[in-house]
Structure formats: structure tokens, C-alpha cells
């Protein structure tokens, strides 16, 4: 049962279907499916752990906790490294999802309250972050019809509002406060240290550093114009503004604002919604 759920959510090494599915699907479909489907399956896994198997049976009788947390740690590192190796923006985002799934699975299987809180909070946060990143991708495809990272040179000049949304989503993926990504990672780090899983803690930190490299690589490429654009600039021709429609920018702005809003109100969300659910499930 759990293996089937792990395949559906794309947990490494059962993730082989996910990158190509999200990369070759129409962007209009992938930017809705990517934030939802994998996170829904993480929720299904947690409900199975609480409501079907029971917390005591999962952690006292099965004796697979160490194995699952180790697998999740491998998923975090493998997903981050595979994202780093990509030259296509769309495929890079797909492998970031593989990495983030490791966060949630590992947190849920730490066996303590802090880890489970972090896993559930990250379902919400990662859904918003992934949605924002795929909205950015959709805007770029709509305006420029390209997804190769090398083709994004100078794109900050032509799509400043879209790329501002990317920067906001990117710093949330890295885990910079006050964006929401910081707070779920904080709970996951606390849970990992409390449970004594140093490998999981190291994987979280390393993946955050790799995420920073990914984000700044896109920023660097986007700020540096191509040889043609550089020639046009020196010739006195400014780069033409080629943004997505206002409706697409508005949806990205709304999701981007929610990254900060959910971060600011993370304490309320945790105390009023997540903690009662976790305590009920663990008792």
C-alpha cells in the first residue's frame, strides 16, 4: 500500500515517471497538476499512517522507520543534484519536486511531533512554492516560447514582474524568512535533530544550499544579456518589454503574496490547525 502511494507521489527512486510527465505535459496542465498531485499523495500517506495503520503500529511494530528516513534523505540529495544537472527550466522544476517530496516523507517518518508538523506544513508551503514557480514558467512560455535555461539570458529586462515572482518563490524554496519555506524547514530540522537522524538534517541543509545555487544561476542568466542583446544595448536600442498578460501577472502576484502571508501566519496555522491534528493522530 505504502509503495503504491510512494510511486504516485514520485518518491526517489520510484520517481522515474514524474520528470518526463511534468516536462512534456502542456504547461497549462502541469502548472496545476504539479503543485497538487504529489502533495495530495503525501497527505494520503499521513492519513494512512494515522487512521489506517495507527501511529503505534507504524513506529513500534513495522521497524522500517530508519529505512524510510534514509530513503527520504537520499531523495532530497538526489533530487537536488538532478535539478542542478538540468539545462531545461521545466525539467529543473520537476526535479525540485522530487527533492521536496523527500522533505515531507522524511519529516512524517521521523516519529515525533516536530517532524510531523514540518511535513504537514510543508505540504501547504511546497504547494504554494511549486505553484508560483510553474506560474513563472507559464508566463515565460507564453511570452517567449522557450524553456531552456541558456535562452533566458537578459529575461529580467523583458519580463521584470514575472522574474520578480521567480525571485520570491526561489528564496522561499531556499528557506529565507519571512517566506513560508523557512518555517516548515525549521520544524523539519528540529524534528530531525530531536530524533537523532543527522543524515536527514545534513540532507536538508545541503539541499537548501543547492537550491540557492539553482536560483542564483537563473538570476545570473536572466540578468546577463546575450551577445545580440548586448549589441542592441550598445547601439542605443533598449530591450523591449515583453511581459505576460495582466491576468497572468495578477495570479502570480497573488500566489507570491501568499508565500509571505503564510510565512507570517505560520504560528497560527500550526497551533490552530496542524498541532491538534498531529496530537490526535499520534495518541
mmCIF file of C-alpha atoms in Angstrom:
data_model
loop_
_atom_site.group_PDB
_atom_site.id
_atom_site.type_symbol
_atom_site.label_atom_id
_atom_site.label_comp_id
_atom_site.label_asym_id
_atom_site.label_seq_id
_atom_site.Cartn_x
_atom_site.Cartn_y
_atom_site.Cartn_z
ATOM 1 C CA UNK A 1 0.000 0.000 0.000
ATOM 2 C CA UNK A 2 2.716 2.476 1.004
ATOM 3 C CA UNK A 3 4.832 1.597 -2.021
ATOM 4 C CA UNK A 4 1.896 2.417 -4.293
ATOM 5 C CA UNK A 5 1.482 5.787 -2.607
ATOM 6 C CA UNK A 6 5.231 6.470 -2.891
ATOM 7 C CA UNK A 7 5.110 5.726 -6.642
ATOM 8 C CA UNK A 8 2.180 8.092 -7.055
ATOM 9 C CA UNK A 9 3.950 10.906 -5.191
ATOM 10 C CA UNK A 10 7.250 10.341 -7.023
ATOM 11 C CA UNK A 11 9.482 9.379 -4.098
ATOM 12 C CA UNK A 12 13.046 8.579 -5.216
ATOM 13 C CA UNK A 13 13.879 6.026 -6.656
ATOM 14 C CA UNK A 14 10.242 5.482 -7.673
ATOM 15 C CA UNK A 15 10.139 8.894 -9.324
ATOM 16 C CA UNK A 16 11.069 7.945 -12.885
ATOM 17 C CA UNK A 17 7.659 8.830 -14.328
ATOM 18 C CA UNK A 18 7.481 12.316 -12.795
ATOM 19 C CA UNK A 19 10.149 14.456 -14.566
ATOM 20 C CA UNK A 20 9.101 13.499 -18.092
ATOM 21 C CA UNK A 21 5.388 13.649 -17.251
ATOM 22 C CA UNK A 22 5.682 17.216 -15.994
ATOM 23 C CA UNK A 23 8.220 18.261 -18.629
ATOM 24 C CA UNK A 24 6.277 17.105 -21.682
ATOM 25 C CA UNK A 25 2.768 17.884 -20.452
ATOM 26 C CA UNK A 26 1.248 21.152 -21.708
ATOM 27 C CA UNK A 27 2.232 23.979 -19.385
ATOM 28 C CA UNK A 28 -1.430 24.811 -18.767
ATOM 29 C CA UNK A 29 -1.852 21.336 -17.270
ATOM 30 C CA UNK A 30 1.473 20.936 -15.480
ATOM 31 C CA UNK A 31 1.222 24.243 -13.602
ATOM 32 C CA UNK A 32 -1.987 22.977 -11.975
ATOM 33 C CA UNK A 33 -1.094 19.290 -11.574
ATOM 34 C CA UNK A 34 2.473 19.816 -10.280
ATOM 35 C CA UNK A 35 1.515 21.732 -7.114
ATOM 36 C CA UNK A 36 -1.369 19.413 -6.266
ATOM 37 C CA UNK A 37 -0.937 15.742 -7.124
ATOM 38 C CA UNK A 38 2.252 14.851 -5.268
ATOM 39 C CA UNK A 39 1.216 16.845 -2.189
ATOM 40 C CA UNK A 40 -2.183 15.143 -2.114
ATOM 41 C CA UNK A 41 -0.431 11.769 -2.039
ATOM 42 C CA UNK A 42 1.753 12.884 0.886
ATOM 43 C CA UNK A 43 -1.460 13.768 2.722
ATOM 44 C CA UNK A 44 -2.875 10.341 1.818
ATOM 45 C CA UNK A 45 0.269 8.699 3.233
ATOM 46 C CA UNK A 46 -0.072 10.607 6.512
ATOM 47 C CA UNK A 47 -3.757 9.703 6.787
ATOM 48 C CA UNK A 48 -2.858 6.050 6.206
ATOM 49 C CA UNK A 49 -0.244 6.288 8.961
ATOM 50 C CA UNK A 50 -2.699 7.865 11.406
ATOM 51 C CA UNK A 51 -6.106 6.439 10.524
ATOM 52 C CA UNK A 52 -5.449 3.024 8.932
ATOM 53 C CA UNK A 53 -2.246 1.589 10.407
ATOM 54 C CA UNK A 54 -2.012 3.645 13.579
ATOM 55 C CA UNK A 55 0.985 5.549 14.901
ATOM 56 C CA UNK A 56 1.974 2.812 17.375
ATOM 57 C CA UNK A 57 1.918 0.074 14.730
ATOM 58 C CA UNK A 58 3.912 2.179 12.250
ATOM 59 C CA UNK A 59 6.721 3.066 14.655
ATOM 60 C CA UNK A 60 6.716 0.180 17.150
ATOM 61 C CA UNK A 61 5.835 -2.904 15.093
ATOM 62 C CA UNK A 62 6.936 -2.326 11.496
ATOM 63 C CA UNK A 63 10.545 -1.300 12.258
ATOM 64 C CA UNK A 64 11.037 0.418 8.887
ATOM 65 C CA UNK A 65 11.453 3.972 10.203
ATOM 66 C CA UNK A 66 15.239 4.078 9.739
ATOM 67 C CA UNK A 67 14.950 2.713 6.228
ATOM 68 C CA UNK A 68 12.258 5.215 5.159
ATOM 69 C CA UNK A 69 14.056 8.245 6.652
ATOM 70 C CA UNK A 70 17.259 7.110 4.923
ATOM 71 C CA UNK A 71 15.376 6.766 1.631
ATOM 72 C CA UNK A 72 13.878 10.235 2.110
ATOM 73 C CA UNK A 73 17.345 11.674 2.798
ATOM 74 C CA UNK A 74 18.615 10.081 -0.417
ATOM 75 C CA UNK A 75 15.606 11.536 -2.265
ATOM 76 C CA UNK A 76 16.442 15.032 -1.020
ATOM 77 C CA UNK A 77 20.069 14.881 -2.154
ATOM 78 C CA UNK A 78 19.359 13.026 -5.430
ATOM 79 C CA UNK A 79 16.518 15.367 -6.383
ATOM 80 C CA UNK A 80 18.632 18.449 -5.693
ATOM 81 C CA UNK A 81 21.618 17.111 -7.671
ATOM 82 C CA UNK A 82 19.457 16.055 -10.609
ATOM 83 C CA UNK A 83 17.844 19.510 -10.646
ATOM 84 C CA UNK A 84 21.323 21.032 -10.693
ATOM 85 C CA UNK A 85 22.227 18.955 -13.749
ATOM 86 C CA UNK A 86 19.291 20.127 -15.860
ATOM 87 C CA UNK A 87 19.528 22.626 -18.714
ATOM 88 C CA UNK A 88 15.766 22.938 -19.158
ATOM 89 C CA UNK A 89 13.865 25.169 -16.732
ATOM 90 C CA UNK A 90 10.765 22.964 -16.780
ATOM 91 C CA UNK A 91 12.710 19.794 -16.016
ATOM 92 C CA UNK A 92 14.667 21.565 -13.283
ATOM 93 C CA UNK A 93 11.397 22.410 -11.533
ATOM 94 C CA UNK A 94 10.257 18.782 -11.873
ATOM 95 C CA UNK A 95 13.357 17.527 -10.076
ATOM 96 C CA UNK A 96 12.912 20.168 -7.360
ATOM 97 C CA UNK A 97 9.565 18.471 -6.679
ATOM 98 C CA UNK A 98 11.383 15.129 -6.277
ATOM 99 C CA UNK A 99 13.653 16.793 -3.712
ATOM 100 C CA UNK A 100 10.734 18.372 -1.826
ATOM 101 C CA UNK A 101 8.888 15.040 -1.618
ATOM 102 C CA UNK A 102 11.866 13.742 0.358
ATOM 103 C CA UNK A 103 11.370 16.589 2.855
ATOM 104 C CA UNK A 104 7.769 15.627 3.540
ATOM 105 C CA UNK A 105 8.214 11.847 3.624
ATOM 106 C CA UNK A 106 11.260 12.126 5.891
ATOM 107 C CA UNK A 107 9.518 14.542 8.252
ATOM 108 C CA UNK A 108 6.459 12.308 8.549
ATOM 109 C CA UNK A 109 8.611 9.261 9.363
ATOM 110 C CA UNK A 110 10.807 10.919 11.999
ATOM 111 C CA UNK A 111 8.313 9.683 14.568
ATOM 112 C CA UNK A 112 7.999 12.904 16.572
ATOM 113 C CA UNK A 113 5.645 15.856 16.716
ATOM 114 C CA UNK A 114 8.078 18.418 15.305
ATOM 115 C CA UNK A 115 8.810 16.330 12.211
ATOM 116 C CA UNK A 116 5.142 15.622 11.514
ATOM 117 C CA UNK A 117 4.259 19.309 11.943
ATOM 118 C CA UNK A 118 7.035 20.208 9.495
ATOM 119 C CA UNK A 119 5.837 17.616 6.974
ATOM 120 C CA UNK A 120 2.218 18.794 7.065
ATOM 121 C CA UNK A 121 3.161 22.477 6.973
ATOM 122 C CA UNK A 122 5.457 21.761 4.031
ATOM 123 C CA UNK A 123 2.544 20.243 2.117
ATOM 124 C CA UNK A 124 0.938 23.697 2.153
ATOM 125 C CA UNK A 125 4.158 25.623 1.639
ATOM 126 C CA UNK A 126 5.526 23.456 -1.157
ATOM 127 C CA UNK A 127 2.164 23.565 -2.935
ATOM 128 C CA UNK A 128 2.350 27.367 -2.972
ATOM 129 C CA UNK A 129 6.038 27.474 -3.928
ATOM 130 C CA UNK A 130 5.615 24.969 -6.760
ATOM 131 C CA UNK A 131 2.508 26.781 -7.997
ATOM 132 C CA UNK A 132 4.411 30.084 -8.087
ATOM 133 C CA UNK A 133 7.367 28.563 -9.951
ATOM 134 C CA UNK A 134 5.148 26.908 -12.572
ATOM 135 C CA UNK A 135 3.182 30.158 -12.996
ATOM 136 C CA UNK A 136 6.520 31.852 -13.718
ATOM 137 C CA UNK A 137 7.311 29.108 -16.226
ATOM 138 C CA UNK A 138 3.883 29.540 -17.835
ATOM 139 C CA UNK A 139 4.421 33.273 -18.227
ATOM 140 C CA UNK A 140 7.829 32.724 -19.862
ATOM 141 C CA UNK A 141 6.459 30.115 -22.269
ATOM 142 C CA UNK A 142 3.516 32.362 -23.146
ATOM 143 C CA UNK A 143 5.696 35.396 -23.861
ATOM 144 C CA UNK A 144 8.889 33.850 -25.243
ATOM 145 C CA UNK A 145 8.061 30.232 -26.195
ATOM 146 C CA UNK A 146 11.247 28.876 -24.594
ATOM 147 C CA UNK A 147 12.258 26.857 -21.534
ATOM 148 C CA UNK A 148 15.991 26.259 -21.982
ATOM 149 C CA UNK A 149 17.975 27.984 -19.228
ATOM 150 C CA UNK A 150 20.512 29.252 -21.758
ATOM 151 C CA UNK A 151 17.706 31.044 -23.630
ATOM 152 C CA UNK A 152 16.683 33.045 -20.547
ATOM 153 C CA UNK A 153 19.606 35.453 -20.889
ATOM 154 C CA UNK A 154 18.507 39.018 -20.243
ATOM 155 C CA UNK A 155 14.935 37.988 -19.423
ATOM 156 C CA UNK A 156 14.798 40.253 -16.359
ATOM 157 C CA UNK A 157 14.781 43.215 -18.753
ATOM 158 C CA UNK A 158 11.850 41.929 -20.813
ATOM 159 C CA UNK A 159 9.823 40.272 -18.000
ATOM 160 C CA UNK A 160 10.651 42.150 -14.776
ATOM 161 C CA UNK A 161 7.401 41.370 -12.940
ATOM 162 C CA UNK A 162 7.440 37.673 -13.797
ATOM 163 C CA UNK A 163 11.055 37.331 -12.732
ATOM 164 C CA UNK A 164 10.346 39.224 -9.502
ATOM 165 C CA UNK A 165 7.833 36.450 -8.816
ATOM 166 C CA UNK A 166 10.535 33.885 -9.543
ATOM 167 C CA UNK A 167 12.928 35.527 -7.077
ATOM 168 C CA UNK A 168 10.259 35.498 -4.366
ATOM 169 C CA UNK A 169 9.398 31.840 -4.995
ATOM 170 C CA UNK A 170 13.098 30.978 -5.215
ATOM 171 C CA UNK A 171 14.021 32.459 -1.837
ATOM 172 C CA UNK A 172 11.088 30.564 -0.335
ATOM 173 C CA UNK A 173 12.405 27.285 -1.786
ATOM 174 C CA UNK A 174 15.814 28.115 -0.300
ATOM 175 C CA UNK A 175 14.153 28.835 3.051
ATOM 176 C CA UNK A 176 14.726 32.544 3.623
ATOM 177 C CA UNK A 177 12.474 34.162 6.261
ATOM 178 C CA UNK A 178 9.815 35.525 6.305
ATOM 179 C CA UNK A 179 8.754 33.363 3.350
ATOM 180 C CA UNK A 180 6.818 30.221 4.214
ATOM 181 C CA UNK A 181 9.560 27.812 3.126
ATOM 182 C CA UNK A 182 11.715 28.779 6.102
ATOM 183 C CA UNK A 183 9.215 27.770 8.769
ATOM 184 C CA UNK A 184 8.435 24.255 7.561
ATOM 185 C CA UNK A 185 12.155 23.615 7.068
ATOM 186 C CA UNK A 186 12.756 24.840 10.622
ATOM 187 C CA UNK A 187 10.293 22.315 12.045
ATOM 188 C CA UNK A 188 11.834 19.560 9.904
ATOM 189 C CA UNK A 189 15.328 20.445 11.155
ATOM 190 C CA UNK A 190 14.112 20.437 14.771
ATOM 191 C CA UNK A 191 12.396 17.084 14.249
ATOM 192 C CA UNK A 192 15.477 15.576 12.626
ATOM 193 C CA UNK A 193 17.766 16.739 15.442
ATOM 194 C CA UNK A 194 15.313 15.589 18.107
ATOM 195 C CA UNK A 195 15.031 12.129 16.510
ATOM 196 C CA UNK A 196 18.800 11.856 16.056
ATOM 197 C CA UNK A 197 18.733 11.492 12.263
ATOM 198 C CA UNK A 198 21.824 13.516 11.407
ATOM 199 C CA UNK A 199 21.792 12.329 7.780
ATOM 200 C CA UNK A 200 18.327 13.825 7.294
ATOM 201 C CA UNK A 201 19.446 17.125 8.876
ATOM 202 C CA UNK A 202 22.534 17.263 6.649
ATOM 203 C CA UNK A 203 20.397 16.482 3.586
ATOM 204 C CA UNK A 204 18.078 19.396 4.421
ATOM 205 C CA UNK A 205 20.984 21.815 4.749
ATOM 206 C CA UNK A 206 22.803 20.596 1.618
ATOM 207 C CA UNK A 207 19.633 20.737 -0.484
ATOM 208 C CA UNK A 208 18.966 24.298 0.672
ATOM 209 C CA UNK A 209 22.457 25.271 -0.467
ATOM 210 C CA UNK A 210 21.905 23.569 -3.826
ATOM 211 C CA UNK A 211 18.552 25.366 -4.140
ATOM 212 C CA UNK A 212 20.404 28.640 -3.624
ATOM 213 C CA UNK A 213 22.771 27.703 -6.482
ATOM 214 C CA UNK A 214 19.804 26.868 -8.733
ATOM 215 C CA UNK A 215 18.021 30.132 -8.003
ATOM 216 C CA UNK A 216 21.082 32.313 -8.402
ATOM 217 C CA UNK A 217 22.046 30.509 -11.613
ATOM 218 C CA UNK A 218 18.712 31.542 -13.138
ATOM 219 C CA UNK A 219 19.092 35.077 -11.756
ATOM 220 C CA UNK A 220 22.611 35.361 -13.159
ATOM 221 C CA UNK A 221 21.499 34.110 -16.581
ATOM 222 C CA UNK A 222 18.462 36.374 -16.559
ATOM 223 C CA UNK A 223 20.491 39.474 -15.793
ATOM 224 C CA UNK A 224 23.209 38.861 -18.406
ATOM 225 C CA UNK A 225 22.080 39.790 -21.944
ATOM 226 C CA UNK A 226 23.029 37.676 -24.935
ATOM 227 C CA UNK A 227 25.599 38.906 -27.464
ATOM 228 C CA UNK A 228 22.766 40.191 -29.680
ATOM 229 C CA UNK A 229 21.058 41.985 -26.795
ATOM 230 C CA UNK A 230 24.387 43.416 -25.705
ATOM 231 C CA UNK A 231 24.977 44.740 -29.226
ATOM 232 C CA UNK A 232 21.500 46.278 -29.298
ATOM 233 C CA UNK A 233 22.134 47.917 -25.943
ATOM 234 C CA UNK A 234 25.401 49.468 -27.090
ATOM 235 C CA UNK A 235 23.675 50.587 -30.292
ATOM 236 C CA UNK A 236 21.142 52.528 -28.237
ATOM 237 C CA UNK A 237 18.260 50.076 -28.586
ATOM 238 C CA UNK A 238 16.587 49.167 -25.301
ATOM 239 C CA UNK A 239 15.269 45.646 -24.688
ATOM 240 C CA UNK A 240 11.552 45.589 -25.440
ATOM 241 C CA UNK A 241 9.208 44.821 -22.568
ATOM 242 C CA UNK A 242 7.524 41.517 -23.366
ATOM 243 C CA UNK A 243 5.544 40.593 -20.265
ATOM 244 C CA UNK A 244 2.709 38.125 -19.837
ATOM 245 C CA UNK A 245 -0.874 39.471 -19.757
ATOM 246 C CA UNK A 246 -2.068 41.307 -16.668
ATOM 247 C CA UNK A 247 -4.329 38.397 -15.661
ATOM 248 C CA UNK A 248 -1.355 36.019 -15.565
ATOM 249 C CA UNK A 249 0.746 38.523 -13.634
ATOM 250 C CA UNK A 250 -2.097 39.061 -11.160
ATOM 251 C CA UNK A 251 -2.369 35.336 -10.384
ATOM 252 C CA UNK A 252 1.397 35.122 -9.907
ATOM 253 C CA UNK A 253 1.317 38.198 -7.658
ATOM 254 C CA UNK A 254 -1.458 36.685 -5.548
ATOM 255 C CA UNK A 255 0.426 33.402 -5.063
ATOM 256 C CA UNK A 256 3.666 35.310 -4.409
ATOM 257 C CA UNK A 257 1.978 37.395 -1.706
ATOM 258 C CA UNK A 258 0.648 34.196 -0.122
ATOM 259 C CA UNK A 259 4.234 32.920 0.243
ATOM 260 C CA UNK A 260 4.884 35.791 2.638
ATOM 261 C CA UNK A 261 1.431 35.777 4.243
ATOM 262 C CA UNK A 262 1.566 32.051 5.081
ATOM 263 C CA UNK A 263 5.081 32.561 6.449
ATOM 264 C CA UNK A 264 3.990 35.412 8.710
ATOM 265 C CA UNK A 265 0.986 33.469 9.999
ATOM 266 C CA UNK A 266 2.740 30.084 10.198
ATOM 267 C CA UNK A 267 2.473 30.134 14.002
ATOM 268 C CA UNK A 268 -1.298 30.496 13.865
ATOM 269 C CA UNK A 269 -1.644 27.806 11.205
ATOM 270 C CA UNK A 270 0.496 25.393 13.213
ATOM 271 C CA UNK A 271 -1.152 25.999 16.583
ATOM 272 C CA UNK A 272 -4.759 26.154 15.435
ATOM 273 C CA UNK A 273 -4.816 23.564 12.641
ATOM 274 C CA UNK A 274 -1.779 21.299 12.481
ATOM 275 C CA UNK A 275 -0.955 20.644 16.157
ATOM 276 C CA UNK A 276 -4.466 19.374 17.071
ATOM 277 C CA UNK A 277 -4.444 17.070 14.037
ATOM 278 C CA UNK A 278 -0.972 15.720 14.839
ATOM 279 C CA UNK A 279 -1.666 15.213 18.544
ATOM 280 C CA UNK A 280 -4.902 13.389 17.801
ATOM 281 C CA UNK A 281 -3.181 11.138 15.272
ATOM 282 C CA UNK A 282 -0.199 10.330 17.485
ATOM 283 C CA UNK A 283 -2.324 9.405 20.532
#
